[in-house]
Coordinates of C-alpha atoms and ligand atoms in Angstrom, one line a residue:
M1 CA -18.8 -20.7 -2.7
A2 CA -22.0 -20.4 -4.7
D3 CA -22.4 -17.3 -6.9
R4 CA -25.4 -16.2 -4.8
D5 CA -23.3 -16.2 -1.6
F6 CA -20.6 -14.2 -3.5
S7 CA -23.1 -11.5 -4.5
R8 CA -24.4 -11.3 -1.0
I9 CA -20.8 -10.7 0.1
C10 CA -20.4 -7.9 -2.4
D11 CA -23.6 -6.3 -1.2
T12 CA -22.5 -6.1 2.4
R13 CA -22.3 -2.5 3.6
E14 CA -22.5 -3.2 7.3
W15 CA -19.3 -1.1 7.9
E16 CA -21.2 2.0 6.8
L17 CA -23.8 1.7 9.6
P18 CA -23.3 4.5 12.2
G19 CA -23.0 1.9 15.0
Y20 CA -20.3 -0.2 13.4
E21 CA -17.0 0.3 15.3
P22 CA -17.9 4.0 15.7
W23 CA -14.6 4.8 17.6
F24 CA -12.5 4.0 14.5
P25 CA -12.1 5.9 11.2
V26 CA -13.0 3.9 8.1
S27 CA -9.3 3.3 7.4
E28 CA -8.9 1.5 10.7
K29 CA -12.2 -0.3 11.0
S30 CA -12.1 -4.1 10.6
N31 CA -13.9 -5.3 7.5
P32 CA -16.9 -7.5 8.5
L33 CA -16.4 -9.5 5.3
T34 CA -13.0 -10.7 6.3
C35 CA -13.4 -11.5 10.0
D36 CA -12.6 -15.2 9.3
I37 CA -10.1 -14.7 6.5
D38 CA -7.4 -16.4 8.6
K39 CA -9.2 -19.7 8.3
A40 CA -10.1 -19.3 4.6
S41 CA -8.9 -21.5 1.8
P42 CA -6.9 -19.8 -1.0
N43 CA -10.0 -19.8 -3.2
H44 CA -12.0 -18.1 -0.5
I45 CA -9.3 -15.6 0.3
V46 CA -9.4 -14.5 -3.4
R47 CA -13.2 -14.1 -3.3
L48 CA -12.9 -12.0 -0.1
L49 CA -10.2 -9.8 -1.7
A50 CA -12.3 -9.3 -4.8
A51 CA -15.4 -8.4 -2.7
C52 CA -13.3 -5.9 -0.6
D53 CA -11.7 -4.3 -3.6
A54 CA -15.1 -4.0 -5.2
Q55 CA -16.1 -1.7 -2.3
I56 CA -13.8 0.9 -3.8
F57 CA -16.2 1.3 -6.7
Q58 CA -19.5 1.1 -4.8
T59 CA -21.9 4.0 -5.2
K60 CA -23.1 6.1 -2.3
S61 CA -26.6 4.5 -2.2
G62 CA -28.1 6.2 0.9
S63 CA -25.0 6.0 3.1
T64 CA -23.5 9.0 4.8
Y65 CA -20.1 8.4 3.3
E66 CA -18.9 10.1 0.1
R67 CA -17.8 7.5 -2.4
L68 CA -15.5 7.5 -5.4
F69 CA -18.1 8.3 -8.0
C70 CA -20.0 11.0 -5.9
D71 CA -20.5 14.4 -7.4
S72 CA -18.7 16.2 -4.6
I73 CA -15.6 14.0 -5.1
V74 CA -15.5 14.2 -8.9
H75 CA -16.1 18.0 -8.6
S76 CA -13.0 18.4 -6.4
M77 CA -11.1 16.2 -8.8
K78 CA -12.2 18.5 -11.7
E79 CA -11.0 21.6 -9.9
V80 CA -7.6 20.0 -9.3
T81 CA -7.4 18.8 -12.9
K82 CA -8.1 22.4 -14.0
M83 CA -5.2 23.8 -11.9
L84 CA -2.9 21.2 -13.3
E85 CA -4.1 22.0 -16.9
H86 CA -3.1 25.6 -16.4
I87 CA 0.3 24.6 -15.1
L88 CA 0.9 22.2 -18.1
R89 CA 0.0 25.1 -20.5
D90 CA 2.5 27.4 -18.8
P91 CA 5.0 25.2 -16.9
E92 CA 7.9 27.7 -16.5
D93 CA 9.1 27.8 -12.8
S94 CA 6.3 25.5 -11.7
L95 CA 6.4 22.2 -9.9
V96 CA 3.9 19.5 -9.1
V97 CA 4.9 17.7 -5.9
L98 CA 3.4 14.3 -4.9
S99 CA 4.2 13.4 -1.3
G100 CA 3.4 10.7 1.3
C101 CA 4.7 8.1 3.8
G102 CA 5.2 4.4 3.2
T103 CA 3.0 3.1 0.4
S104 CA 1.6 6.5 -0.2
G105 CA 5.1 7.9 -0.8
R106 CA 6.1 4.9 -3.0
L107 CA 3.0 5.5 -5.2
A108 CA 3.8 9.2 -5.3
F109 CA 7.2 8.2 -6.7
L110 CA 5.6 5.8 -9.2
M111 CA 3.2 8.4 -10.6
A112 CA 5.7 11.3 -10.6
T113 CA 8.2 9.3 -12.6
C114 CA 5.6 7.9 -14.9
F115 CA 4.2 11.4 -15.8
N116 CA 7.7 12.9 -16.2
R117 CA 8.4 10.1 -18.7
I118 CA 5.2 11.0 -20.6
L119 CA 6.3 14.6 -20.7
K120 CA 9.8 13.5 -21.9
D121 CA 8.3 11.5 -24.7
Q122 CA 6.6 14.7 -25.8
E123 CA 9.9 16.5 -25.6
Q124 CA 8.9 18.6 -22.6
K125 CA 10.7 19.2 -19.4
P126 CA 10.0 17.2 -16.2
L127 CA 7.3 18.9 -14.1
Y128 CA 6.7 16.4 -11.4
T129 CA 8.7 15.4 -8.3
Y130 CA 8.0 13.3 -5.3
I131 CA 8.7 13.3 -1.6
I132 CA 8.7 10.1 0.5
A133 CA 9.2 10.3 4.3
G134 CA 12.6 8.8 5.1
G135 CA 14.1 9.6 1.6
D136 CA 14.7 7.2 -1.2
K137 CA 15.7 4.3 1.0
A138 CA 12.0 4.3 2.1
L139 CA 11.1 3.4 -1.5
L140 CA 12.5 0.0 -0.9
T141 CA 12.5 -0.6 2.9
S142 CA 10.2 0.3 5.8
Q143 CA 11.2 3.6 7.3
E144 CA 8.1 4.4 9.5
S145 CA 9.4 6.9 12.0
P146 CA 9.9 10.0 9.8
E147 CA 6.1 9.7 9.2
D148 CA 5.7 11.3 12.7
D149 CA 7.7 14.4 11.9
P150 CA 5.7 17.4 10.6
K151 CA 8.8 19.7 10.7
L152 CA 10.8 17.3 8.5
G153 CA 7.9 17.1 6.0
M154 CA 7.8 20.9 5.9
L155 CA 11.5 21.4 5.5
T156 CA 11.8 18.8 2.8
L157 CA 9.0 20.5 0.8
E158 CA 10.5 24.0 1.3
K159 CA 13.8 22.8 0.0
I160 CA 12.5 21.0 -3.1
C161 CA 10.4 24.0 -4.1
E162 CA 13.1 26.7 -3.7
G163 CA 12.7 29.4 -6.4
K164 CA 9.4 28.1 -7.8
R165 CA 6.7 30.5 -8.8
R166 CA 3.9 28.1 -8.6
V167 CA 3.6 24.7 -6.8
L168 CA 0.7 22.2 -6.9
F169 CA 1.3 20.1 -3.8
I170 CA -0.5 16.8 -3.6
G171 CA -0.2 15.2 -0.1
I172 CA -1.4 11.6 0.3
S173 CA -2.3 10.1 3.7
C174 CA -4.8 7.3 3.4
G175 CA -5.8 7.7 7.0
L176 CA -5.7 11.5 7.0
S177 CA -3.2 10.9 9.7
A178 CA 0.5 11.3 8.8
P179 CA 2.1 14.3 10.6
F180 CA 4.8 14.4 7.9
V181 CA 2.2 15.3 5.3
A182 CA 0.3 17.6 7.7
G183 CA 3.5 19.7 8.2
Q184 CA 3.6 20.1 4.4
I185 CA 0.0 21.1 4.1
A186 CA 0.4 23.7 6.9
F187 CA 3.4 25.2 5.1
C188 CA 1.3 25.4 1.8
L189 CA -1.5 27.2 3.7
K190 CA 1.0 29.8 5.0
H191 CA 2.2 30.5 1.5
P192 CA -0.9 30.7 -0.7
D193 CA 0.8 32.9 -3.3
V194 CA 3.0 30.0 -4.4
F195 CA 1.4 26.8 -3.1
S196 CA -1.9 25.2 -3.8
P197 CA -2.4 22.2 -1.6
V198 CA -4.4 19.1 -2.3
L199 CA -5.0 16.3 0.2
V200 CA -5.8 12.8 -0.8
G201 CA -7.1 10.3 1.8
F202 CA -9.9 7.9 2.5
N203 CA -11.7 9.0 5.7
P204 CA -14.3 11.8 6.1
V205 CA -12.8 15.0 7.5
S206 CA -14.7 14.3 10.8
Q207 CA -12.6 11.1 11.2
A208 CA -9.2 12.7 10.5
R209 CA -6.7 12.0 13.2
D210 CA -7.4 14.2 16.3
E211 CA -4.2 13.9 18.3
P212 CA -1.8 16.8 18.6
M213 CA 1.2 16.4 16.3
P214 CA 4.7 16.3 17.7
G215 CA 6.0 19.8 18.5
S216 CA 2.6 21.4 17.9
T217 CA -0.9 21.7 19.4
L218 CA -2.4 21.3 16.0
T219 CA -4.1 18.1 15.0
F220 CA -4.5 16.7 11.5
R221 CA -8.3 17.2 11.8
A222 CA -7.9 20.9 12.7
L223 CA -5.6 21.3 9.8
V224 CA -8.1 19.7 7.4
Q225 CA -10.8 21.9 8.8
K226 CA -8.6 24.9 8.1
M227 CA -8.3 23.8 4.5
Q228 CA -12.1 23.8 4.2
Q229 CA -12.4 27.4 5.4
K230 CA -13.9 29.9 2.9
G231 CA -11.3 31.6 0.8
Q232 CA -8.7 28.8 1.0
R233 CA -7.4 27.6 -2.3
A234 CA -7.1 24.1 -1.0
F235 CA -8.7 20.8 -2.0
I236 CA -9.5 17.6 -0.2
I237 CA -10.3 14.4 -2.1
N238 CA -11.4 11.8 0.4
P239 CA -13.9 9.2 -0.8
A240 CA -14.5 6.3 1.6
V241 CA -13.4 3.0 0.0
G242 CA -14.4 0.7 2.9
P243 CA -12.2 -0.9 5.5
E244 CA -9.1 -2.8 4.4
V245 CA -9.0 -6.6 4.0
I246 CA -6.5 -6.8 6.8
T247 CA -7.4 -4.1 9.3
G248 CA -5.5 -0.9 8.7
S249 CA -3.4 -2.2 5.8
S250 CA -3.8 0.9 3.7
R251 CA -1.2 -0.4 1.2
M252 CA -4.1 -2.4 -0.3
K253 CA -7.3 -0.5 -1.1
G254 CA -5.9 2.8 0.1
G255 CA -3.0 2.4 -2.3
S256 CA -5.1 1.2 -5.2
A257 CA -7.6 4.1 -4.8
T258 CA -4.7 6.6 -4.6
K259 CA -3.4 5.3 -7.9
I260 CA -6.9 5.4 -9.5
L261 CA -7.7 9.0 -8.3
L262 CA -4.4 10.6 -9.1
E263 CA -3.7 8.9 -12.4
T264 CA -7.2 10.0 -13.4
I265 CA -6.5 13.6 -12.5
L266 CA -3.0 13.7 -14.0
A267 CA -3.9 11.9 -17.3
S268 CA -7.0 13.9 -17.8
A269 CA -5.1 17.2 -17.3
H270 CA -2.4 16.0 -19.8
T271 CA -5.1 15.2 -22.4
A272 CA -6.9 18.5 -21.9
A273 CA -3.6 20.4 -22.2
I274 CA -2.6 18.6 -25.4
T275 CA -6.0 18.7 -27.1
N276 CA -6.7 22.3 -25.9
T277 CA -10.0 21.3 -24.4
H278 CA -11.2 21.4 -20.8
V279 CA -11.8 18.4 -18.6
T280 CA -15.4 17.5 -17.7
Q281 CA -16.7 15.4 -14.8
G282 CA -17.9 12.9 -17.5
V283 CA -14.3 12.4 -18.7
L284 CA -13.1 11.9 -15.1
L285 CA -15.9 9.4 -14.4
A286 CA -15.2 7.4 -17.6
R287 CA -11.5 7.1 -16.7
M288 CA -12.3 5.9 -13.2
K289 CA -14.8 3.3 -14.6
A290 CA -12.0 1.9 -16.8
Y291 CA -10.2 1.0 -13.5
E292 CA -13.4 -0.7 -12.4
F293 CA -12.9 -2.9 -15.5
V294 CA -9.3 -3.6 -14.3
H295 CA -10.8 -5.1 -11.1
S296 CA -13.2 -7.4 -13.0
A297 CA -10.6 -8.4 -15.6
T298 CA -8.1 -9.3 -12.9
Y299 CA -10.4 -11.2 -10.6
S300 CA -11.8 -13.2 -13.5
H301 CA -8.6 -15.1 -13.0
S302 CA -9.4 -16.0 -9.4
E303 CA -8.5 -19.7 -9.7
Q304 CA -4.9 -18.8 -10.9
I305 CA -4.5 -16.2 -8.2
A306 CA -5.6 -18.7 -5.6
A307 CA -3.1 -21.2 -6.9
L308 CA -0.4 -18.6 -6.6
I309 CA -1.4 -17.8 -3.0
Q310 CA -1.3 -21.5 -2.2
S311 CA 2.3 -21.9 -3.6
T312 CA 3.4 -18.7 -1.9
G313 CA 2.0 -19.9 1.4
L314 CA 3.8 -23.2 1.1
S315 CA 7.1 -21.5 0.3
L316 CA 6.8 -19.1 3.3
Q317 CA 5.7 -21.9 5.6
R318 CA 8.8 -23.9 4.7
G319 CA 11.1 -20.9 5.3
G320 CA 11.6 -20.4 1.6
R321 CA 11.9 -17.1 -0.3
V322 CA 9.4 -15.4 -2.7
C323 CA 11.1 -13.4 -5.4
Y324 CA 9.3 -11.1 -7.8
V325 CA 11.4 -10.7 -10.9
A326 CA 9.9 -8.1 -13.2
W327 CA 10.3 -5.9 -16.2
G328 CA 9.3 -2.2 -16.6
S329 CA 7.2 -0.5 -14.1
L330 CA 5.8 -3.8 -12.9
G331 CA 9.2 -4.1 -11.3
L332 CA 8.4 -1.1 -9.0
L333 CA 5.1 -2.6 -8.1
G334 CA 7.0 -5.8 -7.0
L335 CA 9.5 -3.8 -5.0
I336 CA 6.6 -1.9 -3.3
D337 CA 4.7 -5.0 -2.4
A338 CA 7.7 -6.7 -1.0
S339 CA 8.8 -3.7 1.1
E340 CA 5.4 -3.7 2.9
C341 CA 5.6 -7.3 4.1
I342 CA 8.2 -6.3 6.8
P343 CA 6.1 -3.8 8.8
T344 CA 2.8 -5.5 8.1
F345 CA 3.6 -9.2 8.8
G346 CA 6.9 -8.9 10.8
A347 CA 8.5 -10.5 7.7
D348 CA 12.3 -10.6 7.1
Y349 CA 13.5 -8.7 4.0
E350 CA 14.5 -12.0 2.5
D351 CA 11.1 -13.5 2.7
V352 CA 9.6 -11.5 -0.1
R353 CA 11.9 -9.5 -2.4
G354 CA 11.5 -7.6 -5.6
F355 CA 13.8 -7.2 -8.6
I356 CA 13.6 -4.8 -11.5
R357 CA 15.2 -5.3 -14.8
G358 CA 17.7 -2.4 -15.0
G359 CA 17.9 -1.7 -11.3
Y360 CA 18.3 2.0 -10.3
Q361 CA 18.7 3.0 -13.9
D362 CA 15.1 1.8 -14.5
L363 CA 13.9 3.2 -11.2
D364 CA 15.2 6.7 -11.9
N365 CA 15.0 7.9 -8.3
I366 CA 16.4 11.2 -7.1
E367 CA 19.2 9.7 -4.9
G368 CA 20.3 7.3 -7.6
D369 CA 22.1 4.0 -6.9
L370 CA 21.5 2.9 -3.2
T371 CA 23.3 -0.5 -3.6
S372 CA 26.0 0.5 -1.1
L373 CA 23.4 0.7 1.7
G374 CA 23.3 -3.1 1.9
P375 CA 21.8 -6.3 0.4
Q376 CA 18.2 -5.1 0.8
F377 CA 19.1 -2.4 -1.8
C378 CA 20.3 -4.8 -4.4
I379 CA 17.4 -4.7 -6.8
S380 CA 18.5 -5.4 -10.4
H381 CA 18.1 -8.6 -12.3
E382 CA 21.9 -8.9 -12.2
D383 CA 21.8 -8.7 -8.4
F384 CA 19.1 -11.4 -8.5
M385 CA 21.3 -13.7 -10.6
H386 CA 24.5 -13.1 -8.6
L387 CA 23.2 -12.9 -5.0
V388 CA 19.9 -14.9 -4.9
L389 CA 19.7 -17.4 -7.8
P390 CA 22.7 -19.5 -6.8
N391 CA 21.0 -20.4 -3.5
L392 CA 17.5 -21.0 -4.7
S393 CA 15.8 -24.4 -4.3
D394 CA 12.4 -25.9 -4.8
R395 CA 11.1 -24.4 -1.6
D396 CA 11.7 -20.9 -3.0
L397 CA 9.2 -19.3 -5.4
V398 CA 9.9 -17.0 -8.3
L399 CA 7.2 -15.0 -9.9
L400 CA 8.1 -13.3 -13.1
L401 CA 6.0 -10.2 -14.1
Y402 CA 6.1 -8.8 -17.6
T403 CA 4.0 -7.6 -20.5
A404 CA 3.9 -8.3 -24.2
H405 CA 5.8 -5.1 -24.7
D406 CA 8.9 -6.3 -22.9
D407 CA 11.7 -8.3 -24.4
L408 CA 10.2 -11.8 -24.4
D409 CA 13.4 -13.5 -25.4
E410 CA 15.0 -12.1 -22.3
V411 CA 12.1 -13.3 -20.2
E412 CA 12.4 -16.8 -21.6
K413 CA 16.2 -16.8 -20.9
M414 CA 15.5 -15.8 -17.3
I415 CA 12.9 -18.5 -16.9
L416 CA 15.4 -21.1 -18.1
R417 CA 18.0 -19.9 -15.7
V418 CA 15.6 -19.9 -12.8
R419 CA 14.4 -23.4 -13.8
E420 CA 17.9 -24.8 -13.2
K421 CA 17.4 -24.0 -9.5
T422 CA 13.7 -24.3 -8.8
S423 CA 10.7 -25.7 -10.5
N424 CA 8.6 -23.3 -8.5
V425 CA 8.4 -20.7 -11.3
H426 CA 5.2 -18.7 -12.0
I427 CA 4.3 -16.0 -14.4
L428 CA 2.0 -13.0 -14.5
Y429 CA 1.7 -11.7 -18.0
H430 CA -0.3 -8.9 -19.6
R431 CA -1.0 -8.6 -23.3
L432 CA -3.5 -7.1 -25.7
E433 CA -5.8 -9.3 -27.8
G434 CA -3.9 -10.4 -30.8
E435 CA -0.5 -10.1 -29.1
A436 CA 1.8 -13.1 -28.5
A437 CA 0.4 -15.5 -25.9
A438 CA 2.6 -17.0 -23.2
D439 CA 2.5 -20.4 -24.9
S440 CA 6.2 -21.0 -25.3
M441 CA 6.8 -20.1 -21.6
A442 CA 3.9 -22.0 -20.2
P443 CA 5.4 -25.5 -20.2
L444 CA 8.4 -24.1 -18.3
C445 CA 6.3 -22.8 -15.4
S446 CA 4.2 -24.2 -12.5
S447 CA 1.5 -21.7 -13.2
V448 CA 0.6 -19.0 -15.7
L449 CA -1.6 -16.0 -15.0
S450 CA -2.1 -14.4 -18.4
V451 CA -4.4 -11.4 -18.5
T452 CA -5.7 -10.5 -22.0
W453 CA -6.9 -6.9 -22.5
P454 CA -9.3 -5.7 -25.2
F455 CA -7.9 -4.2 -28.4
P456 CA -7.8 -1.4 -29.4
S457 CA -6.7 0.4 -26.2
P458 CA -7.4 4.1 -26.0
D459 CA -3.8 5.0 -25.1
L460 CA -0.7 3.0 -24.4
N461 CA 0.2 4.9 -21.3
L462 CA -3.2 4.4 -19.8
L463 CA -3.1 0.7 -20.7
H464 CA 0.2 0.4 -18.8
M465 CA -1.3 2.1 -15.8
Q466 CA -4.1 -0.4 -15.9
W467 CA -1.7 -3.3 -16.1
E468 CA 0.1 -1.8 -13.1
L469 CA -3.1 -1.7 -11.0
S470 CA -4.0 -5.3 -12.1
S471 CA -0.5 -6.4 -11.1
K472 CA -0.8 -4.6 -7.8
L473 CA -4.0 -6.4 -7.0
V474 CA -2.4 -9.8 -7.8
L475 CA 0.8 -9.0 -5.8
N476 CA -1.2 -7.7 -2.8
A477 CA -3.3 -10.9 -2.9
V478 CA -0.2 -13.1 -3.2
S479 CA 1.7 -11.5 -0.3
T480 CA -1.3 -11.1 2.0
G481 CA -2.7 -14.6 1.2
G482 CA 0.7 -16.2 1.6
H483 CA 1.2 -14.5 5.0
I484 CA -2.3 -15.6 6.1
L485 CA -1.4 -19.2 5.2
K486 CA 1.9 -18.7 7.2
G487 CA -0.2 -17.8 10.2
K488 CA 0.7 -14.1 10.4
V489 CA -2.9 -12.9 10.6
Y490 CA -5.4 -13.6 13.4
R491 CA -9.0 -13.1 12.4
N492 CA -8.4 -10.0 10.1
H493 CA -5.7 -8.4 12.2
M494 CA -2.0 -8.1 11.4
I495 CA -0.8 -9.5 14.8
D496 CA 2.9 -9.4 14.0
L497 CA 3.1 -5.8 12.9
Q498 CA 6.1 -3.6 13.6
V499 CA 5.4 -0.9 16.1
T500 CA 7.6 1.7 14.5
N501 CA 5.5 4.9 14.5
S502 CA 2.7 6.4 16.6
K503 CA -0.1 5.3 14.2
L504 CA 1.2 1.7 14.4
Y505 CA 1.7 2.0 18.2
H506 CA -1.9 2.9 18.7
R507 CA -3.0 0.3 16.2
A508 CA -1.1 -2.3 18.2
G509 CA -2.9 -1.2 21.4
H510 CA -6.3 -1.5 19.7
I511 CA -5.5 -5.0 18.4
L512 CA -4.5 -6.1 21.9
Q513 CA -7.7 -4.7 23.4
K514 CA -9.9 -6.3 20.8
L515 CA -8.3 -9.7 20.9
S516 CA -7.7 -10.0 24.6
G517 CA -10.8 -8.1 25.9
C518 CA -8.5 -6.4 28.5
S519 CA -8.7 -2.7 29.4
Q520 CA -6.8 -0.1 27.5
T521 CA -4.5 0.6 30.4
R522 CA -3.6 -3.0 30.9
C523 CA -3.0 -3.5 27.1
E524 CA -0.7 -0.5 26.9
E525 CA 1.3 -1.6 30.0
T526 CA 1.7 -5.1 28.6
L527 CA 2.7 -3.7 25.2
L528 CA 5.4 -1.5 26.9
K529 CA 6.7 -4.5 28.8
A530 CA 7.1 -6.4 25.5
I531 CA 8.7 -3.3 23.8
Y532 CA 11.3 -2.8 26.5
D533 CA 11.6 -6.5 27.3
V534 CA 11.0 -6.0 31.1
E535 CA 8.7 -7.8 33.6
T536 CA 8.1 -4.6 35.5
L537 CA 7.7 -1.1 34.1
T538 CA 9.8 1.7 35.5
E539 CA 8.9 5.4 35.8
D540 CA 11.3 6.2 33.0
I541 CA 9.4 3.9 30.6
T542 CA 5.9 5.0 31.6
S543 CA 6.7 8.7 31.4
A544 CA 8.5 8.4 28.0
R545 CA 6.9 9.7 24.8
V546 CA 5.4 7.4 22.2
Y547 CA 8.3 8.3 19.9
T548 CA 10.8 6.8 22.4
H549 CA 8.6 3.6 22.6
T550 CA 8.7 3.2 18.8
I551 CA 12.5 3.6 18.7
S552 CA 12.8 0.8 21.3
A553 CA 10.2 -1.3 19.4
S554 CA 12.1 -1.0 16.2
R555 CA 14.9 -3.0 17.8
R556 CA 12.7 -5.9 18.8
S557 CA 10.6 -8.5 17.1
R558 CA 7.2 -10.0 17.8
V559 CA 6.3 -7.4 20.4
V560 CA 2.5 -7.6 19.7
P561 CA 2.4 -11.5 19.7
L562 CA 4.3 -11.5 23.0
A563 CA 2.0 -8.9 24.6
L564 CA -1.1 -10.8 23.4
V565 CA 0.1 -14.1 24.9
C566 CA 0.8 -12.3 28.2
L567 CA -2.7 -10.8 28.2
L568 CA -4.5 -14.0 27.2
M569 CA -2.6 -16.2 29.6
G570 CA -2.2 -13.7 32.4
C571 CA 1.5 -14.8 32.4
S572 CA 4.9 -13.2 32.5
L573 CA 6.9 -12.1 29.5
S574 CA 9.4 -14.9 29.9
E575 CA 6.6 -17.5 29.9
A576 CA 5.0 -15.8 26.9
K577 CA 8.4 -16.1 25.1
S578 CA 8.6 -19.8 25.7
R579 CA 5.1 -20.4 24.6
L580 CA 5.8 -18.5 21.4
Q581 CA 8.9 -20.6 20.9
S582 CA 6.9 -23.8 21.1
H583 CA 4.4 -22.4 18.7
P584 CA 6.4 -20.5 16.1
V585 CA 3.3 -19.9 14.0
V586 CA 1.9 -16.8 15.7
R587 CA -1.8 -17.5 14.9
E588 CA -1.5 -21.0 16.4
A589 CA 0.2 -19.7 19.5
V590 CA -2.6 -17.2 20.0
E591 CA -5.3 -19.9 19.3
A592 CA -3.6 -22.3 21.8
C593 CA -3.8 -19.5 24.4
V594 CA -7.4 -18.8 23.6
T595 CA -8.3 -22.5 23.9
S596 CA -6.4 -23.0 27.2
S597 CA -7.7 -19.8 28.8
T598 CA -11.4 -20.6 28.0
P599 CA -12.9 -22.4 31.0
S600 CA -14.2 -25.8 29.8
S601 CA -18.0 -26.2 30.1
P602 CA -19.2 -28.3 33.0
Ligands
LIG1 C1 1.2 5.6 5.5 C2 1.8 4.3 6.0 C3 1.3 3.1 5.2 C4 2.0 1.8 5.6 C5 1.8 1.6 7.2 C6 2.2 2.9 7.9 O1 -0.1 5.7 5.8 O2 3.2 4.4 5.9 O3 1.6 3.3 3.8 O4 1.5 0.7 5.0 O5 0.5 1.3 7.5 O6 1.6 4.0 7.4 P1 -1.0 6.9 5.3 O7 -0.4 8.2 5.8 O8 -1.2 6.8 3.8 O9 -2.4 6.6 6.0

C-alpha cells in the first residue's frame, strides 16, 4: 500500500459520524477501516492494525466524542491521581482495588502486582489488590458467566475491603457494560465514607448498557448517571478510542487504552508522592504521549510483525500449536493474549498457549498455584519443557519474548532446546540503545523482532510498562492475524465466538442479523436452535432467561457459524452441520453459503 493510502486510512473518522451504526455504542461498532480485513494479506493486516490502534491517540477535532487527550478526560485523571497521592502519603488502613471481567480483570491484576512490586522495592507495604470476575482461574482461562452477576461483584469487593478505612475502587468495563463491575460501583456509592469509585471505559455515558441487570431494575447507564450527580465523589474516565479491529474485541484497543490510562494515573501519583509535588495535567499528558511513541516504535517493525502473522496463520491452519514462552511480565502478557483466543475465535486452549518463566511464583496471584486445576493451568517454563516440548514439530510455532534485562544465557539455552523439536522459532526482544543485540540468537531463529528503545530512559519501571504495551500490540496482532488467516473472522466479525454471557449473546444476535439480513426474531430463534441443538424450539427454551441460554451455549461449539449457515441457506440444523463439516474453515463455509444463496444474474 502506498504511504498516501495509509495516511488516508489513518485520517478516517467515519465511525464518529452520528449516522454511523447509531444503534451501537462505540465499543460494539464495526470499524469501517477493517471491513475487508478477512481478505487482507499479512502486510495489510498490520497496516490496518496500526491505523486502528492510532485512533486511540486521535485528538477530538470537532467530533462529539471525548478523546484520550481531551481536557475533560485529563482533568478527571488528575482528580483521581490526587486522591491516590493522598492515600500514598498516608496508606494506613487504605486499599486501592482494581477490578474487571475478562481482559479488564487480567489487566487489573497486571497493574496491581506491578505497582505493589514498585512499593516493595521502596520498602513499603503493598497497597493494591485486584478482583477478576471468576477468581484467579479467570486470569488464565475464559470464565465469562460471572461477568453477569452484580451481587457476586459486590460481595467480592465487600470481603476484600473488610476493615479498611479508605478504599479507592477502580472498576474497568471497556463497554460500560459488565454487571459484575456495576454491582461494585453501586456498593461504593452506598458507602461514600469509605469508598471512592472510579469507572474506566470507552463509551460515552449516553451509550452505557441500558438493560436491567440480573436481580435488579437498575441499568449500567442509570448507575453511571448516578455517579455523575452533584455531590458524588465518583469519577468516570471514558474517552472514545474508536471501534475495535475485530468488532467488539475489547481485549485489543480497550485493553491497551486501559493500560495507558491507569498506568499514567498510578505512576504519576507515585512520582508526586515521592517527590512531594502535585501532579499537573501537563505531566499526565506527557506520560500518555510516551505511549503514543510506543505505538510508532512498535509498528515501525511492520514487516517483521507481518512475517510473524504469516507463520502463525500457517501453524494454526495446519492444526499446529502456537506457544508464547516468555520472561518477566511479558509472560503475563502472553498468558493474557492466549486466554482470549478461546472466547474470541472459538479456539482450543492448546491452539495458543502462554508460559511464564517461574510459573505461579512469578505470577504472584492471590490464590497461588493453580496447576492442580488441569493442564490449562500449567504455565511455567518447566511445564512447557515437560508437557509440550516433547511433542512439538515443525508445524508448531514458538515465540520467545524477553528483554535485555532478562537472563540471556537462559534464553539461548531455551532456544537451543526448542530448536531440537521445531525450526519454527521466533523472537520478540526489547532493549535499550547500547544494550546487547540479539545477534547470537538470530541465526537460531526463523525471525527476529528486535525493538530498540532510546537511551536514557526516564525510569526503568516506566520503560518496562512501555515494553509490555509494545508486546501486547505485537501479540494481539499475531493471534488476531493468525486467526484471520485460519478463517475465524468473516469481514471484521468474530463469527466463531463463544456465547457465554449476556453481552456475547447479544453480540452473537447482532452478528447474525448483520451477516444474514434476517429479522432480529428469526436470528434469535435460530441462535437458540443452535445453542440447544434442536430443530424445533420448545416453550421451555423460549421462556428461559438469557443466563440459561449462555449455560447451554458453553457446552457447545460453533453455535454462531451453525446459526449463520441455517439463516443463509434457509436450511435445518442438521444440514448446516454437514455443510460445516465439508467446509471446516468457518469463513469459507459462510462464503460458500453466500455464493450459493445469491441468485445468479440472468
Ligand atoms: C469484559 C470482557 C472482555 C472479553 C470479552 C467479554 O468486557 O470479559 O474482556 O474480551 O469480550 O467481555 P468489558 O466489561 O471490559 O467491556
